[in-house]
JSON list of C-alpha atoms in Angstrom, two decimals:
[
{"chain": "A", "resi": 21, "resn": "MET", "atom": "CA", "xyz": [-116.01, 12.70, -47.46]},
{"chain": "A", "resi": 22, "resn": "LYS", "atom": "CA", "xyz": [-118.47, 14.06, -49.93]},
{"chain": "A", "resi": 23, "resn": "ASP", "atom": "CA", "xyz": [-121.24, 13.74, -47.38]},
{"chain": "A", "resi": 24, "resn": "LEU", "atom": "CA", "xyz": [-119.58, 16.01, -44.90]},
{"chain": "A", "resi": 25, "resn": "SER", "atom": "CA", "xyz": [-120.38, 19.64, -44.69]},
{"chain": "A", "resi": 26, "resn": "ILE", "atom": "CA", "xyz": [-117.83, 22.30, -45.41]},
{"chain": "A", "resi": 27, "resn": "ARG", "atom": "CA", "xyz": [-117.79, 23.27, -41.84]},
{"chain": "A", "resi": 28, "resn": "LEU", "atom": "CA", "xyz": [-116.85, 19.78, -40.72]},
{"chain": "A", "resi": 29, "resn": "LYS", "atom": "CA", "xyz": [-114.26, 19.51, -43.49]},
{"chain": "A", "resi": 30, "resn": "LEU", "atom": "CA", "xyz": [-112.68, 22.78, -42.32]},
{"chain": "A", "resi": 31, "resn": "ILE", "atom": "CA", "xyz": [-112.58, 21.48, -38.76]},
{"chain": "A", "resi": 32, "resn": "LEU", "atom": "CA", "xyz": [-110.89, 18.26, -39.92]},
{"chain": "A", "resi": 33, "resn": "ILE", "atom": "CA", "xyz": [-108.36, 20.18, -41.99]},
{"chain": "A", "resi": 34, "resn": "PHE", "atom": "CA", "xyz": [-107.71, 22.48, -39.02]},
{"chain": "A", "resi": 35, "resn": "ILE", "atom": "CA", "xyz": [-107.08, 19.44, -36.84]},
{"chain": "A", "resi": 36, "resn": "LEU", "atom": "CA", "xyz": [-104.75, 17.91, -39.44]},
{"chain": "A", "resi": 37, "resn": "ILE", "atom": "CA", "xyz": [-102.83, 21.13, -40.05]},
{"chain": "A", "resi": 38, "resn": "LYS", "atom": "CA", "xyz": [-102.71, 22.65, -36.55]},
{"chain": "A", "resi": 39, "resn": "VAL", "atom": "CA", "xyz": [-103.46, 20.16, -33.78]},
{"chain": "A", "resi": 40, "resn": "ILE", "atom": "CA", "xyz": [-101.52, 17.09, -34.96]},
{"chain": "A", "resi": 41, "resn": "PRO", "atom": "CA", "xyz": [-98.29, 19.05, -35.58]},
{"chain": "A", "resi": 42, "resn": "LEU", "atom": "CA", "xyz": [-98.80, 20.77, -32.24]},
{"chain": "A", "resi": 43, "resn": "LEU", "atom": "CA", "xyz": [-99.14, 17.37, -30.52]},
{"chain": "A", "resi": 44, "resn": "LEU", "atom": "CA", "xyz": [-96.08, 16.14, -32.41]},
{"chain": "A", "resi": 45, "resn": "ILE", "atom": "CA", "xyz": [-94.05, 19.19, -31.32]},
{"chain": "A", "resi": 46, "resn": "ALA", "atom": "CA", "xyz": [-95.25, 18.70, -27.72]},
{"chain": "A", "resi": 47, "resn": "TYR", "atom": "CA", "xyz": [-94.16, 15.05, -27.83]},
{"chain": "A", "resi": 48, "resn": "ILE", "atom": "CA", "xyz": [-90.73, 16.01, -29.26]},
{"chain": "A", "resi": 49, "resn": "ALA", "atom": "CA", "xyz": [-90.37, 18.72, -26.57]},
{"chain": "A", "resi": 50, "resn": "PHE", "atom": "CA", "xyz": [-91.29, 16.22, -23.84]},
{"chain": "A", "resi": 51, "resn": "GLN", "atom": "CA", "xyz": [-88.69, 13.76, -25.15]},
{"chain": "A", "resi": 52, "resn": "GLY", "atom": "CA", "xyz": [-86.12, 16.61, -25.18]},
{"chain": "A", "resi": 53, "resn": "VAL", "atom": "CA", "xyz": [-86.95, 17.49, -21.56]},
{"chain": "A", "resi": 54, "resn": "VAL", "atom": "CA", "xyz": [-86.55, 13.85, -20.53]},
{"chain": "A", "resi": 55, "resn": "LYS", "atom": "CA", "xyz": [-83.18, 13.63, -22.31]},
{"chain": "A", "resi": 56, "resn": "LEU", "atom": "CA", "xyz": [-82.09, 16.95, -20.79]},
{"chain": "A", "resi": 57, "resn": "ASP", "atom": "CA", "xyz": [-83.03, 15.68, -17.32]},
{"chain": "A", "resi": 58, "resn": "GLU", "atom": "CA", "xyz": [-80.99, 12.52, -17.88]},
{"chain": "A", "resi": 59, "resn": "TYR", "atom": "CA", "xyz": [-78.03, 14.59, -19.09]},
{"chain": "A", "resi": 60, "resn": "PHE", "atom": "CA", "xyz": [-78.19, 16.98, -16.10]},
{"chain": "A", "resi": 61, "resn": "SER", "atom": "CA", "xyz": [-78.57, 14.09, -13.65]},
{"chain": "A", "resi": 62, "resn": "SER", "atom": "CA", "xyz": [-75.58, 12.19, -15.03]},
{"chain": "A", "resi": 63, "resn": "SER", "atom": "CA", "xyz": [-73.38, 15.29, -15.30]},
{"chain": "A", "resi": 64, "resn": "THR", "atom": "CA", "xyz": [-74.37, 16.40, -11.78]},
{"chain": "A", "resi": 65, "resn": "LYS", "atom": "CA", "xyz": [-73.53, 12.96, -10.40]},
{"chain": "A", "resi": 66, "resn": "GLN", "atom": "CA", "xyz": [-70.23, 12.99, -12.25]},
{"chain": "A", "resi": 67, "resn": "LEU", "atom": "CA", "xyz": [-69.38, 16.48, -10.96]},
{"chain": "A", "resi": 68, "resn": "PHE", "atom": "CA", "xyz": [-70.38, 15.42, -7.43]},
{"chain": "A", "resi": 69, "resn": "LEU", "atom": "CA", "xyz": [-68.10, 12.37, -7.60]},
{"chain": "A", "resi": 70, "resn": "GLU", "atom": "CA", "xyz": [-65.22, 14.40, -9.03]},
{"chain": "A", "resi": 71, "resn": "ASN", "atom": "CA", "xyz": [-65.61, 17.08, -6.34]},
{"chain": "A", "resi": 72, "resn": "LYS", "atom": "CA", "xyz": [-65.86, 14.42, -3.64]},
{"chain": "A", "resi": 73, "resn": "GLU", "atom": "CA", "xyz": [-62.65, 12.83, -4.91]},
{"chain": "A", "resi": 74, "resn": "ILE", "atom": "CA", "xyz": [-60.88, 16.22, -5.04]},
{"chain": "A", "resi": 75, "resn": "ILE", "atom": "CA", "xyz": [-61.99, 17.10, -1.51]},
{"chain": "A", "resi": 76, "resn": "SER", "atom": "CA", "xyz": [-60.98, 13.67, -0.22]},
{"chain": "A", "resi": 77, "resn": "THR", "atom": "CA", "xyz": [-57.57, 13.90, -1.88]},
{"chain": "A", "resi": 78, "resn": "THR", "atom": "CA", "xyz": [-57.03, 17.42, -0.56]},
{"chain": "A", "resi": 79, "resn": "ALA", "atom": "CA", "xyz": [-58.05, 16.43, 2.97]},
{"chain": "A", "resi": 80, "resn": "ASN", "atom": "CA", "xyz": [-55.78, 13.38, 2.95]},
{"chain": "A", "resi": 81, "resn": "LYS", "atom": "CA", "xyz": [-52.87, 15.47, 1.66]},
{"chain": "A", "resi": 82, "resn": "ALA", "atom": "CA", "xyz": [-53.48, 18.13, 4.32]},
{"chain": "A", "resi": 83, "resn": "ILE", "atom": "CA", "xyz": [-53.64, 15.48, 7.05]},
{"chain": "A", "resi": 84, "resn": "SER", "atom": "CA", "xyz": [-50.44, 13.77, 5.88]},
{"chain": "A", "resi": 85, "resn": "ASP", "atom": "CA", "xyz": [-48.66, 17.15, 5.64]},
{"chain": "A", "resi": 86, "resn": "SER", "atom": "CA", "xyz": [-49.82, 18.04, 9.16]},
{"chain": "A", "resi": 87, "resn": "ILE", "atom": "CA", "xyz": [-48.64, 14.71, 10.53]},
{"chain": "A", "resi": 88, "resn": "GLU", "atom": "CA", "xyz": [-45.29, 15.12, 8.81]},
{"chain": "A", "resi": 89, "resn": "MET", "atom": "CA", "xyz": [-44.83, 18.65, 10.18]},
{"chain": "A", "resi": 90, "resn": "LEU", "atom": "CA", "xyz": [-45.84, 17.56, 13.70]},
{"chain": "A", "resi": 91, "resn": "ASP", "atom": "CA", "xyz": [-43.36, 14.67, 13.49]},
{"chain": "A", "resi": 92, "resn": "LYS", "atom": "CA", "xyz": [-40.59, 17.05, 12.44]},
{"chain": "A", "resi": 93, "resn": "LYS", "atom": "CA", "xyz": [-41.50, 19.50, 15.20]},
{"chain": "A", "resi": 94, "resn": "SER", "atom": "CA", "xyz": [-41.57, 16.71, 17.79]},
{"chain": "A", "resi": 95, "resn": "GLN", "atom": "CA", "xyz": [-38.26, 15.36, 16.54]},
{"chain": "A", "resi": 96, "resn": "ALA", "atom": "CA", "xyz": [-36.66, 18.82, 16.78]},
{"chain": "A", "resi": 97, "resn": "SER", "atom": "CA", "xyz": [-38.07, 19.30, 20.28]},
{"chain": "A", "resi": 98, "resn": "ILE", "atom": "CA", "xyz": [-36.80, 15.90, 21.46]},
{"chain": "A", "resi": 99, "resn": "GLU", "atom": "CA", "xyz": [-33.39, 16.52, 19.90]},
{"chain": "A", "resi": 100, "resn": "ARG", "atom": "CA", "xyz": [-33.14, 19.90, 21.64]},
{"chain": "A", "resi": 101, "resn": "LEU", "atom": "CA", "xyz": [-34.17, 18.38, 24.96]},
{"chain": "A", "resi": 102, "resn": "THR", "atom": "CA", "xyz": [-31.71, 15.49, 24.71]},
{"chain": "A", "resi": 103, "resn": "PHE", "atom": "CA", "xyz": [-28.94, 17.90, 23.71]},
{"chain": "A", "resi": 104, "resn": "GLU", "atom": "CA", "xyz": [-29.62, 20.03, 26.80]},
{"chain": "A", "resi": 105, "resn": "ILE", "atom": "CA", "xyz": [-29.69, 16.97, 29.07]},
{"chain": "A", "resi": 106, "resn": "ALA", "atom": "CA", "xyz": [-26.44, 15.67, 27.56]},
{"chain": "A", "resi": 107, "resn": "LYS", "atom": "CA", "xyz": [-24.85, 19.10, 27.99]},
{"chain": "A", "resi": 108, "resn": "ASN", "atom": "CA", "xyz": [-25.95, 19.26, 31.64]},
{"chain": "A", "resi": 109, "resn": "VAL", "atom": "CA", "xyz": [-24.63, 15.75, 32.34]},
{"chain": "A", "resi": 110, "resn": "ALA", "atom": "CA", "xyz": [-21.33, 16.62, 30.65]},
{"chain": "A", "resi": 111, "resn": "ASN", "atom": "CA", "xyz": [-21.04, 19.83, 32.72]},
{"chain": "A", "resi": 112, "resn": "PHE", "atom": "CA", "xyz": [-21.73, 17.82, 35.88]},
{"chain": "A", "resi": 113, "resn": "LEU", "atom": "CA", "xyz": [-19.02, 15.31, 35.00]},
{"chain": "A", "resi": 114, "resn": "TYR", "atom": "CA", "xyz": [-16.53, 18.07, 34.14]},
{"chain": "A", "resi": 115, "resn": "GLN", "atom": "CA", "xyz": [-17.21, 19.64, 37.56]},
{"chain": "A", "resi": 116, "resn": "ARG", "atom": "CA", "xyz": [-16.52, 16.27, 39.21]},
{"chain": "A", "resi": 117, "resn": "ASP", "atom": "CA", "xyz": [-13.25, 16.00, 37.24]},
{"chain": "A", "resi": 118, "resn": "GLU", "atom": "CA", "xyz": [-12.29, 19.47, 38.47]},
{"chain": "A", "resi": 119, "resn": "ASP", "atom": "CA", "xyz": [-13.14, 18.43, 42.05]},
{"chain": "A", "resi": 120, "resn": "ILE", "atom": "CA", "xyz": [-10.95, 15.33, 41.77]},
{"chain": "A", "resi": 121, "resn": "LEU", "atom": "CA", "xyz": [-8.08, 17.35, 40.30]},
{"chain": "A", "resi": 122, "resn": "PHE", "atom": "CA", "xyz": [-8.49, 19.96, 43.04]},
{"chain": "A", "resi": 123, "resn": "LEU", "atom": "CA", "xyz": [-8.47, 17.32, 45.77]},
{"chain": "A", "resi": 124, "resn": "SER", "atom": "CA", "xyz": [-5.47, 15.57, 44.24]},
{"chain": "A", "resi": 125, "resn": "GLU", "atom": "CA", "xyz": [-3.35, 18.69, 44.82]},
{"chain": "A", "resi": 126, "resn": "LEU", "atom": "CA", "xyz": [-4.24, 19.00, 48.52]},
{"chain": "A", "resi": 127, "resn": "ASN", "atom": "CA", "xyz": [-3.05, 17.27, 51.64]},
{"chain": "A", "resi": 128, "resn": "ILE", "atom": "CA", "xyz": [-6.24, 15.39, 52.43]},
{"chain": "A", "resi": 129, "resn": "ASN", "atom": "CA", "xyz": [-7.51, 14.73, 55.93]},
{"chain": "A", "resi": 130, "resn": "GLN", "atom": "CA", "xyz": [-10.94, 13.68, 57.18]},
{"chain": "A", "resi": 131, "resn": "GLU", "atom": "CA", "xyz": [-12.00, 17.20, 58.23]},
{"chain": "A", "resi": 132, "resn": "LEU", "atom": "CA", "xyz": [-11.13, 18.60, 54.80]},
{"chain": "A", "resi": 133, "resn": "LEU", "atom": "CA", "xyz": [-13.06, 15.83, 53.08]},
{"chain": "A", "resi": 134, "resn": "ASN", "atom": "CA", "xyz": [-16.12, 16.44, 55.29]},
{"chain": "A", "resi": 135, "resn": "LYS", "atom": "CA", "xyz": [-16.05, 20.19, 54.54]},
{"chain": "A", "resi": 136, "resn": "PHE", "atom": "CA", "xyz": [-15.62, 19.53, 50.83]},
{"chain": "A", "resi": 137, "resn": "TYR", "atom": "CA", "xyz": [-18.46, 17.00, 50.89]},
{"chain": "A", "resi": 138, "resn": "LYS", "atom": "CA", "xyz": [-20.80, 19.43, 52.70]},
{"chain": "A", "resi": 139, "resn": "SER", "atom": "CA", "xyz": [-19.93, 22.26, 50.28]},
{"chain": "A", "resi": 140, "resn": "LYS", "atom": "CA", "xyz": [-20.87, 20.08, 47.31]},
{"chain": "A", "resi": 141, "resn": "GLN", "atom": "CA", "xyz": [-23.98, 18.56, 48.85]},
{"chain": "A", "resi": 142, "resn": "ARG", "atom": "CA", "xyz": [-27.28, 19.73, 47.33]},
{"chain": "A", "resi": 143, "resn": "GLU", "atom": "CA", "xyz": [-30.90, 18.70, 47.51]},
{"chain": "A", "resi": 144, "resn": "ILE", "atom": "CA", "xyz": [-32.24, 16.32, 44.91]},
{"chain": "A", "resi": 145, "resn": "ILE", "atom": "CA", "xyz": [-35.48, 17.45, 43.32]},
{"chain": "A", "resi": 146, "resn": "VAL", "atom": "CA", "xyz": [-38.04, 14.67, 42.92]},
{"chain": "A", "resi": 147, "resn": "HIS", "atom": "CA", "xyz": [-40.87, 15.84, 40.71]},
{"chain": "A", "resi": 148, "resn": "GLU", "atom": "CA", "xyz": [-44.45, 14.95, 41.46]},
{"chain": "A", "resi": 149, "resn": "LYS", "atom": "CA", "xyz": [-46.34, 12.59, 39.22]},
{"chain": "A", "resi": 150, "resn": "TYR", "atom": "CA", "xyz": [-48.41, 14.20, 36.49]},
{"chain": "A", "resi": 151, "resn": "TYR", "atom": "CA", "xyz": [-51.26, 12.86, 34.37]},
{"chain": "A", "resi": 152, "resn": "TYR", "atom": "CA", "xyz": [-53.07, 14.19, 31.34]},
{"chain": "A", "resi": 153, "resn": "ASP", "atom": "CA", "xyz": [-56.72, 15.09, 31.95]},
{"chain": "A", "resi": 154, "resn": "GLU", "atom": "CA", "xyz": [-58.68, 14.44, 28.75]},
{"chain": "A", "resi": 155, "resn": "ARG", "atom": "CA", "xyz": [-61.67, 16.41, 29.99]},
{"chain": "A", "resi": 156, "resn": "THR", "atom": "CA", "xyz": [-59.79, 19.69, 30.46]},
{"chain": "A", "resi": 157, "resn": "ASN", "atom": "CA", "xyz": [-57.01, 18.96, 27.96]},
{"chain": "A", "resi": 158, "resn": "SER", "atom": "CA", "xyz": [-54.30, 19.85, 30.46]},
{"chain": "A", "resi": 159, "resn": "TRP", "atom": "CA", "xyz": [-51.66, 18.25, 32.64]},
{"chain": "A", "resi": 160, "resn": "LYS", "atom": "CA", "xyz": [-52.54, 17.89, 36.32]},
{"chain": "A", "resi": 161, "resn": "ARG", "atom": "CA", "xyz": [-50.55, 16.94, 39.39]},
{"chain": "A", "resi": 162, "resn": "ASP", "atom": "CA", "xyz": [-51.29, 13.75, 41.17]},
{"chain": "A", "resi": 163, "resn": "LYS", "atom": "CA", "xyz": [-52.97, 14.58, 44.49]},
{"chain": "A", "resi": 164, "resn": "LYS", "atom": "CA", "xyz": [-50.70, 12.24, 46.41]},
{"chain": "A", "resi": 165, "resn": "ARG", "atom": "CA", "xyz": [-47.55, 13.93, 47.64]},
{"chain": "A", "resi": 166, "resn": "ILE", "atom": "CA", "xyz": [-44.30, 12.09, 47.20]},
{"chain": "A", "resi": 167, "resn": "ASN", "atom": "CA", "xyz": [-42.16, 12.22, 50.31]},
{"chain": "A", "resi": 168, "resn": "LYS", "atom": "CA", "xyz": [-39.08, 10.22, 49.48]},
{"chain": "A", "resi": 169, "resn": "LYS", "atom": "CA", "xyz": [-36.13, 10.11, 51.74]},
{"chain": "A", "resi": 170, "resn": "ILE", "atom": "CA", "xyz": [-32.90, 9.47, 49.98]},
{"chain": "A", "resi": 171, "resn": "ARG", "atom": "CA", "xyz": [-30.94, 6.89, 51.88]},
{"chain": "A", "resi": 172, "resn": "GLU", "atom": "CA", "xyz": [-27.22, 7.18, 52.10]},
{"chain": "A", "resi": 173, "resn": "GLU", "atom": "CA", "xyz": [-25.33, 4.22, 50.89]},
{"chain": "A", "resi": 174, "resn": "LYS", "atom": "CA", "xyz": [-21.77, 3.51, 51.81]},
{"chain": "A", "resi": 175, "resn": "ALA", "atom": "CA", "xyz": [-19.41, 1.54, 49.63]},
{"chain": "A", "resi": 176, "resn": "GLN", "atom": "CA", "xyz": [-18.15, -1.70, 51.11]},
{"chain": "A", "resi": 177, "resn": "LEU", "atom": "CA", "xyz": [-14.57, -1.09, 49.98]},
{"chain": "A", "resi": 178, "resn": "LYS", "atom": "CA", "xyz": [-11.88, -0.22, 52.54]},
{"chain": "A", "resi": 179, "resn": "ASP", "atom": "CA", "xyz": [-10.21, 2.25, 50.17]},
{"chain": "A", "resi": 180, "resn": "ASN", "atom": "CA", "xyz": [-13.33, 4.36, 49.97]}
]
């Protein structure tokens, strides 16, 4: 080193004091950036998975709650409908009981029975067939008309 000029010695000292520590700091900073990237990537993935699980759980809970509420609503609707049908059938049967009691108090002849029968005779409503149209999301009537004639049936018993 004795052969080197002062200028060259100053340059070497400058490199040792300034440039090498600067390169060392740059290397440490680069390693820190790499570690920070790994940390952010892993924490972002973890947050993504946690959020995905929360959203999935919430969606499944909402779907199950909706299904449960629709089932309860359907059950209530069916119960109401069956109650109304049962009430109508019971009313019909009570009216027939009243008719039988009324007829039991009269002197019955064929003309009276025919008049009574005609006064109680009503049309029977036969509903058309319906189908659900998936395209329009509505119920539609079948194009074919139903023309049913109700046939009268007579009992084979002499007493009737």
